[in-house]
CSV table of C-alpha atoms in Angstrom, one decimal:
chain,number,residue,atom,x,y,z
A,1,MET,CA,29.9,6.1,-12.8
A,2,ASN,CA,31.9,4.6,-15.3
A,3,ASP,CA,29.9,1.2,-14.9
A,4,PHE,CA,27.1,3.6,-16.3
A,5,LEU,CA,28.6,5.2,-19.1
A,6,GLY,CA,30.3,2.0,-20.5
A,7,ASP,CA,27.1,0.4,-20.7
A,8,ASP,CA,26.3,0.0,-24.3
A,9,ASN,CA,22.5,-1.6,-23.9
A,10,LEU,CA,22.2,1.5,-21.1
A,11,ILE,CA,22.6,3.9,-23.7
A,12,LYS,CA,20.4,2.5,-26.0
A,13,THR,CA,17.6,2.5,-23.3
A,14,PRO,CA,16.7,6.4,-23.7
A,15,ILE,CA,14.2,7.2,-20.5
A,16,THR,CA,12.4,9.2,-23.3
A,17,ARG,CA,11.1,6.4,-25.1
A,18,LYS,CA,7.7,4.6,-24.3
A,19,LEU,CA,7.8,2.0,-21.6
A,20,ASP,CA,7.2,-1.8,-23.1
A,21,LEU,CA,4.6,-4.4,-22.3
A,22,LYS,CA,7.8,-6.6,-20.4
A,23,THR,CA,8.9,-3.5,-18.3
A,24,LYS,CA,5.2,-2.8,-17.2
A,25,LEU,CA,4.5,-6.1,-16.3
A,26,ALA,CA,7.3,-6.3,-14.2
A,27,TYR,CA,6.7,-2.8,-12.6
A,28,GLY,CA,3.3,-4.1,-11.5
A,29,ALA,CA,5.0,-7.5,-10.1
A,30,GLY,CA,6.7,-5.8,-7.4
A,31,ASP,CA,4.2,-4.6,-6.1
A,32,LEU,CA,2.7,-8.6,-5.9
A,33,GLY,CA,4.3,-10.0,-3.0
A,34,PRO,CA,3.4,-6.9,-0.5
A,35,ALA,CA,0.1,-6.9,-1.8
A,36,ILE,CA,-1.0,-10.4,-0.8
A,37,THR,CA,0.7,-10.4,2.4
A,38,SER,CA,-0.8,-6.7,3.3
A,39,ASN,CA,-4.3,-8.2,2.4
A,40,ILE,CA,-4.2,-11.1,4.4
A,41,GLY,CA,-3.1,-8.8,6.9
A,42,ILE,CA,-5.3,-6.6,6.6
A,43,PHE,CA,-8.3,-8.8,6.3
A,44,PHE,CA,-7.6,-11.9,8.8
A,45,MET,CA,-4.4,-10.9,10.9
A,46,LEU,CA,-7.1,-8.9,13.6
A,47,VAL,CA,-9.8,-11.9,13.7
A,48,PHE,CA,-6.2,-14.6,13.6
A,49,PHE,CA,-5.4,-12.8,16.9
A,50,THR,CA,-9.0,-12.5,18.7
A,51,ASN,CA,-10.5,-16.1,17.0
A,52,VAL,CA,-7.0,-18.4,16.8
A,53,ALA,CA,-4.3,-17.4,19.2
A,54,GLY,CA,-7.1,-15.8,21.9
A,55,ILE,CA,-5.7,-12.5,22.5
A,56,PRO,CA,-8.2,-9.6,24.0
A,57,ALA,CA,-9.8,-7.2,20.8
A,58,GLY,CA,-8.3,-4.5,22.5
A,59,LEU,CA,-4.8,-6.0,23.1
A,60,ALA,CA,-4.6,-7.6,19.2
A,61,GLY,CA,-5.8,-4.1,17.9
A,62,SER,CA,-2.5,-2.3,20.1
A,63,ILE,CA,-0.6,-4.7,18.8
A,64,LEU,CA,-1.1,-4.3,14.8
A,65,MET,CA,-0.6,-0.6,15.7
A,66,ILE,CA,2.8,-0.5,17.3
A,67,GLY,CA,4.0,-3.0,14.5
A,68,LYS,CA,2.4,0.1,11.8
A,69,ILE,CA,3.9,2.8,14.1
A,70,TRP,CA,7.2,1.6,14.4
A,71,ASP,CA,7.0,0.8,10.3
A,72,ALA,CA,5.3,4.5,9.3
A,73,ILE,CA,8.5,5.9,11.2
A,74,ASN,CA,10.8,4.0,9.7
A,75,ASP,CA,9.4,4.9,6.1
A,76,PRO,CA,10.8,8.1,5.7
A,77,ILE,CA,15.0,7.2,7.2
A,78,ILE,CA,14.8,4.1,4.8
A,79,GLY,CA,13.4,6.7,1.8
A,80,LEU,CA,16.4,8.6,2.7
A,81,LEU,CA,18.7,5.7,2.2
A,82,THR,CA,17.7,4.6,-0.8
A,83,ASP,CA,18.4,8.1,-2.4
A,84,LYS,CA,21.7,8.2,-1.0
A,85,THR,CA,22.5,4.5,-2.6
A,86,LYS,CA,25.1,3.8,-5.1
A,87,SER,CA,25.6,0.9,-6.8
A,88,SER,CA,26.8,1.2,-10.6
A,89,ARG,CA,25.3,-2.6,-11.4
A,90,TRP,CA,21.7,-1.9,-9.6
A,91,GLY,CA,21.4,1.7,-9.1
A,92,ARG,CA,19.9,3.3,-5.6
A,93,ARG,CA,16.6,1.1,-5.3
A,94,LEU,CA,16.7,-2.3,-6.4
A,95,PRO,CA,19.5,-3.8,-4.3
A,96,TRP,CA,17.2,-3.0,-1.4
A,97,LEU,CA,14.6,-5.6,-3.3
A,98,LEU,CA,17.3,-7.7,-4.3
A,99,TYR,CA,18.9,-8.6,-1.0
A,100,GLY,CA,15.0,-7.7,1.4
A,101,ALA,CA,13.1,-10.3,-0.9
A,102,ILE,CA,13.8,-13.4,1.4
A,103,PRO,CA,13.5,-11.7,4.9
A,104,PHE,CA,10.1,-9.9,3.7
A,105,GLY,CA,8.4,-13.3,3.2
A,106,PHE,CA,10.7,-15.2,6.3
A,107,PHE,CA,9.3,-13.1,9.3
A,108,PHE,CA,6.1,-12.6,7.3
A,109,PHE,CA,5.5,-16.5,7.7
A,110,LEU,CA,6.7,-15.9,11.4
A,111,GLN,CA,3.4,-13.6,12.3
A,112,TRP,CA,1.2,-16.6,12.1
A,113,ILE,CA,2.5,-18.8,14.1
A,114,VAL,CA,1.1,-19.1,17.8
A,115,PRO,CA,3.6,-20.6,20.4
A,116,GLN,CA,2.8,-22.0,23.5
A,117,PHE,CA,4.4,-20.5,26.1
A,118,SER,CA,2.1,-21.8,28.8
A,119,PRO,CA,-0.3,-24.2,29.0
A,120,ASP,CA,-3.5,-21.9,30.7
A,121,GLN,CA,-4.6,-19.7,27.8
A,122,SER,CA,-4.8,-16.8,29.9
A,123,SER,CA,-1.2,-17.1,31.2
A,124,ASN,CA,-0.2,-17.4,27.9
A,125,ILE,CA,-1.9,-13.7,26.3
A,126,TRP,CA,0.8,-11.8,27.4
A,127,PRO,CA,3.9,-13.9,26.3
A,128,LEU,CA,1.7,-14.3,22.5
A,129,PHE,CA,1.4,-10.5,23.1
A,130,TRP,CA,5.4,-9.4,23.0
A,131,TYR,CA,6.3,-12.1,20.8
A,132,TYR,CA,3.6,-11.1,18.1
A,133,VAL,CA,5.1,-7.1,18.6
A,134,VAL,CA,8.8,-8.2,18.3
A,135,ILE,CA,7.9,-10.5,15.1
A,136,GLY,CA,5.6,-7.5,13.3
A,137,ILE,CA,8.3,-4.8,14.1
A,138,ILE,CA,11.0,-6.6,12.5
A,139,SER,CA,8.2,-8.2,9.9
A,140,GLN,CA,7.0,-4.2,9.1
A,141,ALA,CA,10.7,-3.2,8.6
A,142,PHE,CA,11.2,-6.2,5.8
A,143,PHE,CA,8.2,-4.9,4.4
A,144,THR,CA,9.2,-1.5,4.0
A,145,VAL,CA,12.6,-2.4,3.2
A,146,VAL,CA,11.8,-3.8,-0.2
A,147,ASN,CA,8.0,-1.7,-0.3
A,148,LEU,CA,9.1,1.4,-0.4
A,149,PRO,CA,12.4,1.5,-2.8
A,150,TYR,CA,10.0,-0.2,-5.0
A,151,THR,CA,7.7,2.5,-4.9
A,152,ALA,CA,9.9,5.0,-5.5
A,153,MET,CA,10.7,3.9,-8.9
A,154,THR,CA,7.8,5.2,-11.2
A,155,PRO,CA,9.0,8.5,-11.8
A,156,GLU,CA,12.2,7.1,-12.9
A,157,LEU,CA,10.5,4.9,-14.9
A,158,SER,CA,9.0,7.4,-17.0
A,159,GLN,CA,8.5,11.0,-16.9
A,160,ASP,CA,5.1,11.6,-19.4
A,161,TYR,CA,2.5,12.7,-17.4
A,162,ASP,CA,-0.4,10.3,-18.8
A,163,GLU,CA,2.0,7.1,-18.7
A,164,ARG,CA,2.6,7.3,-15.0
A,165,THR,CA,-1.3,6.8,-14.9
A,166,SER,CA,-0.6,3.8,-16.8
A,167,LEU,CA,2.2,2.5,-15.2
A,168,ASN,CA,0.3,2.7,-12.3
A,169,SER,CA,-2.7,0.8,-13.5
A,170,PHE,CA,-0.5,-1.7,-14.1
A,171,ARG,CA,1.1,-1.7,-10.5
A,172,PHE,CA,-2.3,-1.7,-9.0
A,173,THR,CA,-3.5,-4.5,-11.4
A,174,PHE,CA,-1.2,-6.3,-10.1
A,175,SER,CA,-1.6,-5.3,-6.5
A,176,ILE,CA,-5.2,-6.1,-6.7
A,177,GLY,CA,-4.6,-9.0,-8.5
A,178,GLY,CA,-2.5,-10.2,-5.6
A,179,SER,CA,-5.1,-9.3,-3.5
A,180,ILE,CA,-8.0,-11.6,-5.2
A,181,LEU,CA,-4.9,-14.1,-5.1
A,182,SER,CA,-4.5,-14.3,-1.4
A,183,LEU,CA,-8.6,-15.0,-1.2
A,184,ILE,CA,-8.7,-17.8,-3.3
A,185,LEU,CA,-6.1,-19.1,-1.5
A,186,ALA,CA,-7.7,-18.6,1.6
A,187,GLN,CA,-10.4,-19.9,0.2
A,188,ILE,CA,-8.9,-23.1,-1.1
A,189,VAL,CA,-7.1,-23.3,2.4
A,190,PHE,CA,-9.9,-23.2,4.4
A,191,SER,CA,-12.3,-24.9,2.8
A,192,GLN,CA,-9.5,-28.0,2.5
A,193,ILE,CA,-8.2,-27.9,6.3
A,194,ALA,CA,-9.9,-27.9,8.9
A,195,ASP,CA,-7.8,-26.9,11.7
A,196,SER,CA,-7.8,-23.2,11.8
A,197,GLN,CA,-4.1,-23.1,13.1
A,198,GLN,CA,-3.1,-25.1,10.4
A,199,GLN,CA,-5.2,-23.0,7.6
A,200,TYR,CA,-2.9,-19.8,8.9
A,201,LEU,CA,0.7,-21.4,8.6
A,202,VAL,CA,-0.4,-23.0,5.1
A,203,LEU,CA,-1.4,-20.0,3.5
A,204,ALA,CA,1.1,-17.6,5.5
A,205,GLY,CA,3.7,-20.4,3.4
A,206,ILE,CA,2.1,-19.8,-0.3
A,207,CYS,CA,1.9,-16.5,-0.1
A,208,ALA,CA,5.7,-16.0,1.3
A,209,VAL,CA,6.8,-17.9,-1.6
A,210,VAL,CA,5.3,-15.9,-4.1
A,211,SER,CA,6.1,-12.8,-2.6
A,212,ILE,CA,9.9,-13.5,-3.0
A,213,LEU,CA,9.3,-14.4,-6.6
A,214,SER,CA,7.0,-11.3,-7.6
A,215,LEU,CA,9.8,-9.4,-6.5
A,216,TYR,CA,12.6,-11.1,-8.0
A,217,TRP,CA,10.8,-10.4,-11.0
A,218,CYS,CA,10.8,-7.2,-10.6
A,219,VAL,CA,14.3,-6.5,-10.0
A,220,TYR,CA,15.3,-8.3,-13.0
A,221,GLY,CA,12.7,-7.3,-15.7
A,222,THR,CA,12.9,-3.6,-14.8
A,223,ARG,CA,17.0,-2.7,-14.4
A,224,ASP,CA,17.5,-1.9,-17.8
A,225,ARG,CA,15.2,0.7,-17.6
A,226,ILE,CA,16.0,2.0,-14.3
A,227,LEU,CA,19.8,1.9,-14.9
A,228,ALA,CA,19.0,4.0,-18.3
A,229,PHE,CA,17.7,6.6,-15.4
A,230,GLU,CA,20.6,6.6,-13.1
A,231,ALA,CA,23.4,7.0,-16.0
A,232,GLN,CA,21.6,10.1,-17.0
A,233,ARG,CA,20.9,11.5,-13.3
A,234,ILE,CA,25.0,10.6,-12.3
A,235,GLN,CA,26.2,12.7,-15.3
A,236,ARG,CA,24.6,15.6,-14.6
A,237,GLU,CA,26.1,18.2,-11.9
A,238,GLU,CA,24.4,17.9,-8.8
A,239,PRO,CA,23.9,20.8,-6.5
A,240,GLU,CA,25.0,20.7,-3.1
A,241,GLU,CA,23.6,17.9,-0.6
A,242,ILE,CA,20.9,19.5,1.6
A,243,PRO,CA,20.9,18.0,5.4
A,244,PHE,CA,17.8,15.5,6.3
A,245,PHE,CA,15.8,17.8,8.3
A,246,ALA,CA,16.4,20.6,5.9
A,247,GLN,CA,15.0,18.3,3.3
A,248,LEU,CA,11.9,17.8,5.7
A,249,LYS,CA,11.5,21.5,5.9
A,250,ILE,CA,11.0,21.7,2.2
A,251,VAL,CA,8.8,18.7,2.2
A,252,PHE,CA,6.3,19.8,4.2
A,253,THR,CA,6.3,23.1,2.5
A,254,ASN,CA,5.8,21.6,-1.0
A,255,ARG,CA,2.1,22.2,-0.8
A,256,PRO,CA,0.5,20.1,-3.2
A,257,PHE,CA,2.1,17.3,-1.2
A,258,LEU,CA,0.3,18.3,1.5
A,259,PHE,CA,-2.6,17.7,0.1
A,260,VAL,CA,-1.4,14.3,-1.8
A,261,ILE,CA,-0.5,12.7,1.8
A,262,ALA,CA,-3.9,14.1,3.2
A,263,ILE,CA,-6.0,12.9,0.2
A,264,TYR,CA,-4.1,9.3,0.7
A,265,LEU,CA,-4.5,9.5,4.2
A,266,PHE,CA,-8.1,10.0,4.3
A,267,SER,CA,-8.8,7.5,1.6
A,268,TRP,CA,-6.8,4.5,3.4
A,269,LEU,CA,-8.2,5.1,6.0
A,270,GLY,CA,-11.8,4.2,5.1
A,271,VAL,CA,-10.3,1.5,3.3
A,272,GLN,CA,-8.9,0.3,6.2
A,273,ILE,CA,-11.5,0.1,8.6
A,274,THR,CA,-13.7,-1.1,6.0
A,275,ALA,CA,-10.9,-4.4,5.0
A,276,SER,CA,-10.4,-4.9,8.6
A,277,ILE,CA,-14.2,-5.3,9.6
A,278,ILE,CA,-15.4,-6.9,7.0
A,279,PRO,CA,-14.6,-10.6,8.5
A,280,TYR,CA,-17.0,-9.7,11.6
A,281,PHE,CA,-19.7,-8.6,9.5
A,282,VAL,CA,-20.2,-11.2,7.6
A,283,VAL,CA,-20.1,-13.8,10.5
A,284,TYR,CA,-21.8,-11.7,13.3
A,285,CYS,CA,-24.4,-8.9,11.0
A,286,MET,CA,-25.0,-10.8,8.6
A,287,GLY,CA,-25.4,-14.5,9.9
A,288,LEU,CA,-22.5,-16.0,7.0
A,289,LYS,CA,-20.0,-18.3,7.3
A,290,ASP,CA,-16.4,-17.7,7.9
A,291,SER,CA,-15.9,-19.1,4.6
A,292,ASP,CA,-18.3,-16.6,3.2
A,293,VAL,CA,-15.8,-13.6,3.9
A,294,PRO,CA,-13.3,-14.3,1.3
A,295,THR,CA,-16.0,-14.6,-1.6
A,296,LEU,CA,-17.4,-10.8,-0.9
A,297,MET,CA,-13.5,-9.7,-0.8
A,298,ILE,CA,-13.3,-10.8,-3.9
A,299,ALA,CA,-16.4,-9.1,-4.6
A,300,VAL,CA,-14.9,-5.8,-4.0
A,301,GLN,CA,-11.4,-6.6,-5.2
A,302,GLY,CA,-12.4,-8.3,-8.5
A,303,THR,CA,-15.0,-5.1,-9.2
A,304,ALA,CA,-11.7,-2.4,-8.0
A,305,LEU,CA,-8.9,-5.3,-10.2
A,306,VAL,CA,-11.9,-4.4,-13.1
A,307,MET,CA,-12.4,-0.5,-12.6
A,308,LEU,CA,-8.7,0.3,-12.4
A,309,PHE,CA,-8.5,0.5,-16.4
A,310,VAL,CA,-11.6,1.9,-16.6
A,311,TRP,CA,-10.8,5.0,-14.0
A,312,SER,CA,-7.9,5.0,-15.8
A,313,ALA,CA,-9.4,4.9,-19.5
A,314,LEU,CA,-11.6,7.7,-18.2
A,315,SER,CA,-8.2,10.0,-16.1
A,316,LYS,CA,-7.0,10.8,-19.2
A,317,ARG,CA,-10.4,12.5,-20.6
A,318,VAL,CA,-11.6,13.9,-17.6
A,319,GLY,CA,-8.6,14.1,-15.3
A,320,LYS,CA,-7.7,12.8,-12.2
A,321,LYS,CA,-9.9,15.1,-9.7
A,322,LEU,CA,-13.0,13.9,-11.1
A,323,VAL,CA,-12.6,10.0,-11.2
A,324,TYR,CA,-11.8,10.2,-8.0
A,325,PHE,CA,-15.2,12.0,-7.0
A,326,LEU,CA,-17.3,9.3,-9.4
A,327,GLY,CA,-15.1,6.5,-7.5
A,328,MET,CA,-15.7,7.8,-4.2
A,329,SER,CA,-19.2,9.0,-4.3
A,330,ILE,CA,-20.1,5.5,-5.4
A,331,TRP,CA,-18.5,3.9,-2.0
A,332,ILE,CA,-19.5,6.5,-0.2
A,333,ILE,CA,-23.3,5.2,-1.2
A,334,ALA,CA,-22.3,1.5,-0.9
A,335,ALA,CA,-21.4,2.3,3.0
A,336,GLY,CA,-24.1,3.6,3.5
A,337,GLY,CA,-26.0,0.5,2.2
A,338,LEU,CA,-23.9,-1.9,4.3
A,339,PHE,CA,-24.9,0.2,7.5
A,340,PHE,CA,-28.5,-0.9,6.9
A,341,LEU,CA,-28.3,-4.4,5.5
A,342,GLN,CA,-30.0,-7.1,7.2
A,343,PRO,CA,-29.0,-10.9,7.2
A,344,ASN,CA,-31.5,-11.9,5.4
A,345,GLN,CA,-30.2,-10.1,2.2
A,346,PRO,CA,-27.2,-11.1,1.0
A,347,LEU,CA,-27.4,-10.8,-2.4
A,348,LEU,CA,-27.6,-6.8,-1.3
A,349,MET,CA,-24.3,-7.4,0.5
A,350,TYR,CA,-23.0,-8.5,-3.0
A,351,ALA,CA,-24.1,-5.7,-4.8
A,352,MET,CA,-23.0,-3.0,-2.2
A,353,ALA,CA,-19.6,-4.8,-2.2
A,354,ILE,CA,-19.1,-4.6,-6.3
A,355,MET,CA,-20.4,-0.7,-5.9
A,356,ALA,CA,-17.3,-0.4,-2.9
A,357,GLY,CA,-15.1,-2.2,-5.4
A,358,CYS,CA,-15.8,1.0,-7.8
A,359,GLY,CA,-14.6,3.7,-5.1
A,360,VAL,CA,-11.2,1.3,-3.5
A,361,SER,CA,-9.8,1.1,-6.9
A,362,THR,CA,-9.7,5.0,-7.4
A,363,ALA,CA,-7.9,5.3,-3.5
A,364,TYR,CA,-5.3,3.3,-5.2
A,365,LEU,CA,-4.8,4.9,-8.5
A,366,VAL,CA,-5.4,8.5,-8.3
A,367,PRO,CA,-3.0,9.3,-5.1
A,368,TRP,CA,-0.3,7.2,-6.2
A,369,SER,CA,-0.4,9.0,-9.9
A,370,MET,CA,-0.4,12.5,-8.1
A,371,ILE,CA,2.9,12.3,-6.4
A,372,PRO,CA,5.6,11.9,-9.1
A,373,ASP,CA,4.3,15.4,-10.2
A,374,VAL,CA,4.5,16.6,-6.8
A,375,ILE,CA,8.2,15.3,-7.1
A,376,GLU,CA,8.8,17.1,-10.4
A,377,LEU,CA,7.5,20.4,-8.6
A,378,ASP,CA,10.0,19.7,-6.1
A,379,GLU,CA,12.9,19.1,-8.8
A,380,LEU,CA,11.9,22.9,-10.2
A,381,GLN,CA,12.2,24.5,-7.0
A,382,THR,CA,15.3,22.4,-5.4
A,383,GLY,CA,17.2,20.9,-8.0
A,384,GLN,CA,17.2,17.4,-6.7
A,385,ARG,CA,15.4,14.3,-7.1
A,386,ARG,CA,14.7,12.9,-3.9
A,387,GLU,CA,11.6,10.4,-4.5
A,388,GLY,CA,12.8,8.3,-1.6
A,389,ILE,CA,11.8,10.9,0.8
A,390,PHE,CA,8.5,11.8,-0.9
A,391,TYR,CA,7.7,8.3,-1.1
A,392,GLY,CA,8.4,7.5,2.5
A,393,PHE,CA,6.3,10.0,4.1
A,394,MET,CA,3.4,8.6,1.2
A,395,VAL,CA,4.1,5.5,3.0
A,396,LEU,CA,3.8,6.6,6.3
A,397,LEU,CA,0.6,8.0,6.0
A,398,GLN,CA,-0.7,5.1,4.8
A,399,LYS,CA,1.1,2.7,7.5
A,400,PHE,CA,-0.1,5.4,10.3
A,401,GLY,CA,-3.7,4.9,8.7
A,402,LEU,CA,-3.5,1.3,8.7
A,403,ALA,CA,-2.3,1.2,12.2
A,404,PHE,CA,-5.1,3.8,13.8
A,405,GLY,CA,-7.2,1.7,11.6
A,406,LEU,CA,-6.9,-1.5,13.4
A,407,PHE,CA,-6.7,0.2,17.1
A,408,LEU,CA,-9.9,1.3,16.4
A,409,VAL,CA,-11.2,-1.3,15.6
A,410,GLY,CA,-9.7,-3.4,17.9
A,411,ASN,CA,-10.6,-1.0,20.8
A,412,ALA,CA,-14.1,-0.1,19.8
A,413,LEU,CA,-14.7,-3.8,19.7
A,414,GLN,CA,-13.5,-4.4,23.4
A,415,ALA,CA,-15.1,-1.5,24.7
A,416,SER,CA,-18.5,-2.6,23.1
A,417,GLY,CA,-18.1,-6.2,24.6
A,418,PHE,CA,-17.1,-8.5,22.0
A,419,LYS,CA,-15.8,-11.9,22.8
A,420,GLU,CA,-13.0,-13.1,21.7
A,421,SER,CA,-12.6,-17.2,20.9
A,422,VAL,CA,-9.5,-19.2,20.7
A,423,ALA,CA,-9.0,-21.8,17.9
A,424,GLY,CA,-10.9,-25.3,18.0
A,425,GLN,CA,-14.0,-23.2,20.3
A,426,ALA,CA,-17.5,-22.9,19.0
A,427,ALA,CA,-18.5,-19.6,17.7
A,428,VAL,CA,-19.6,-17.2,20.6
A,429,SER,CA,-22.8,-15.2,20.4
A,430,GLN,CA,-21.8,-11.2,20.3
A,431,PRO,CA,-24.0,-8.8,22.3
A,432,ASP,CA,-26.1,-6.2,20.6
A,433,SER,CA,-23.8,-3.2,21.7
A,434,ALA,CA,-21.1,-5.6,19.6
A,435,LEU,CA,-23.4,-5.9,16.5
A,436,PHE,CA,-23.6,-2.0,16.5
A,437,ALA,CA,-20.2,-1.2,17.0
A,438,ILE,CA,-19.3,-3.0,13.7
A,439,ARG,CA,-22.2,-1.6,11.9
A,440,ILE,CA,-21.2,1.6,12.6
A,441,ALA,CA,-17.6,0.9,11.6
A,442,ILE,CA,-19.0,-0.6,8.2
A,443,GLY,CA,-20.7,2.4,7.3
A,444,PRO,CA,-20.8,5.9,9.2
A,445,LEU,CA,-16.5,5.5,9.9
A,446,PRO,CA,-15.2,4.8,6.7
A,447,THR,CA,-17.8,7.1,5.0
A,448,ILE,CA,-16.6,10.4,6.8
A,449,CYS,CA,-12.9,9.8,6.0
A,450,LEU,CA,-13.7,9.4,2.1
A,451,ILE,CA,-15.7,13.0,2.6
A,452,ILE,CA,-12.8,14.5,4.0
A,453,GLY,CA,-10.7,12.9,1.0
A,454,LEU,CA,-13.4,14.4,-1.8
A,455,VAL,CA,-12.9,18.0,0.1
A,456,LEU,CA,-9.1,17.6,0.3
A,457,THR,CA,-9.2,16.5,-3.7
A,458,PHE,CA,-11.6,19.7,-4.7
A,459,PHE,CA,-8.9,22.1,-3.9
A,460,TYR,CA,-5.5,19.8,-4.9
A,461,PRO,CA,-3.8,22.7,-6.8
A,462,ILE,CA,-1.5,20.8,-9.7
A,463,THR,CA,-4.1,19.9,-13.1
A,464,ARG,CA,-2.5,18.7,-16.3
A,465,GLU,CA,-1.7,22.3,-17.5
A,466,MET,CA,0.5,23.1,-14.5
A,467,HIS,CA,2.3,20.2,-14.8
A,468,ALA,CA,3.0,20.6,-18.6
A,469,GLU,CA,4.3,23.9,-17.4
A,470,ILE,CA,6.8,22.3,-14.6
A,471,MET,CA,7.7,20.3,-17.1
A,472,MET,CA,8.8,22.7,-20.0
A,473,LYS,CA,10.5,24.9,-17.1
A,474,LEU,CA,12.6,21.5,-16.4
A,475,LYS,CA,13.3,20.4,-19.9
A,476,GLN,CA,14.6,24.4,-21.0
A,477,ARG,CA,17.0,24.1,-17.3
A,478,ARG,CA,17.9,20.6,-18.6
A,479,GLU,CA,19.0,21.5,-21.9
A,480,GLY,CA,21.0,24.9,-20.8
A,481,THR,CA,23.2,22.7,-18.5
A,482,GLY,CA,23.7,20.3,-21.3
A,483,GLU,CA,21.5,17.5,-19.6
A,484,ILE,CA,20.6,14.7,-21.8
């Protein structure tokens, strides 16, 4: 505590001051690494398992589900630990990014190796299964170590309702920009390297290095602002600490929070199902090449990146709810169109991808800009700042959505008769049942998820006016206790 009070630079960095561009850029950079690695995993890992490692689709989906379920379970635990972290030099969140960055990149890379446990491919399947399960669990643990504390930094960087939306637009500019960068890198690597196994190794190595460097940029670029918040937080008298299970009870009796996590769950379930099935849709339903997959993904992510700024500006005028409704409605139309597309309609496919990108950007922006408002309501009710546990459950739901989506897609493909292959084999012809399953996963399944999200958003209770009232009451409480 004395370290905080004795740092003149921190005293001169009031948290009420508007964020400068340098801090916003550094904060945004913190999502670059997780976005690059997640995007590569979402779009290519299932295909890597089935078409490079030669693992049956059902088992491949199970590998990803196991890793993500463990990842989801450890989120609230790490979130709580970050709330309890005490570091006068780095605060509560930054030490996790600082020390977790290198292991995060290293274990991500190990997921793209194909060890040969046996010369017989059929005997190699189960050893590969367990290798990817173990490495996946470790990799996802380090993903949580760097990503969960990072997401919990938003309300610490700014307490302004609209500035948080702006801050999240910077975050997701880097996030979607990282996704686009990963796809451009994939396109370059795939065009330069013929061997499919080497393609993924090189791509993973480049993405791991970029991820580590971007996390260090975030740590050093946001430190002053984060520690200014910490300096004020530790000066006020904290109420008696609430036990972990009592915290869980409070979290899940926070009605607006339940709406936010449900909206986020169904939004991201739609995103994950669509993302994991796109490579199969492009190759098997549209009759295009593997090299066309990154191009289509860039169309989606590029549109989402541009629309982030449009939706962010529009939300200041019409509110977060209407922005979400507009984006999701456009995406629903696109999902319906993709279901009916035929192989001779590639231009329409790109048009639908651009429309889907308009909706994807609201799935990034809106739920994450709602969660800080929920945290302030919790502070008003309990007297404690508990960003970690709220963001922990937010990320938990994202990963459950991803795990369930990948498991559902993998097992649906296997049940429909999808034929896997291994690196070096010619492309196999898929039965009509598998092609129909791919079309169901690209259209109707995401549509159902998005419609449920729209219904939940309609009933979300926190408006701009309600948030202003919450902040006014918090300000009165702090002034009454002599807080800065």
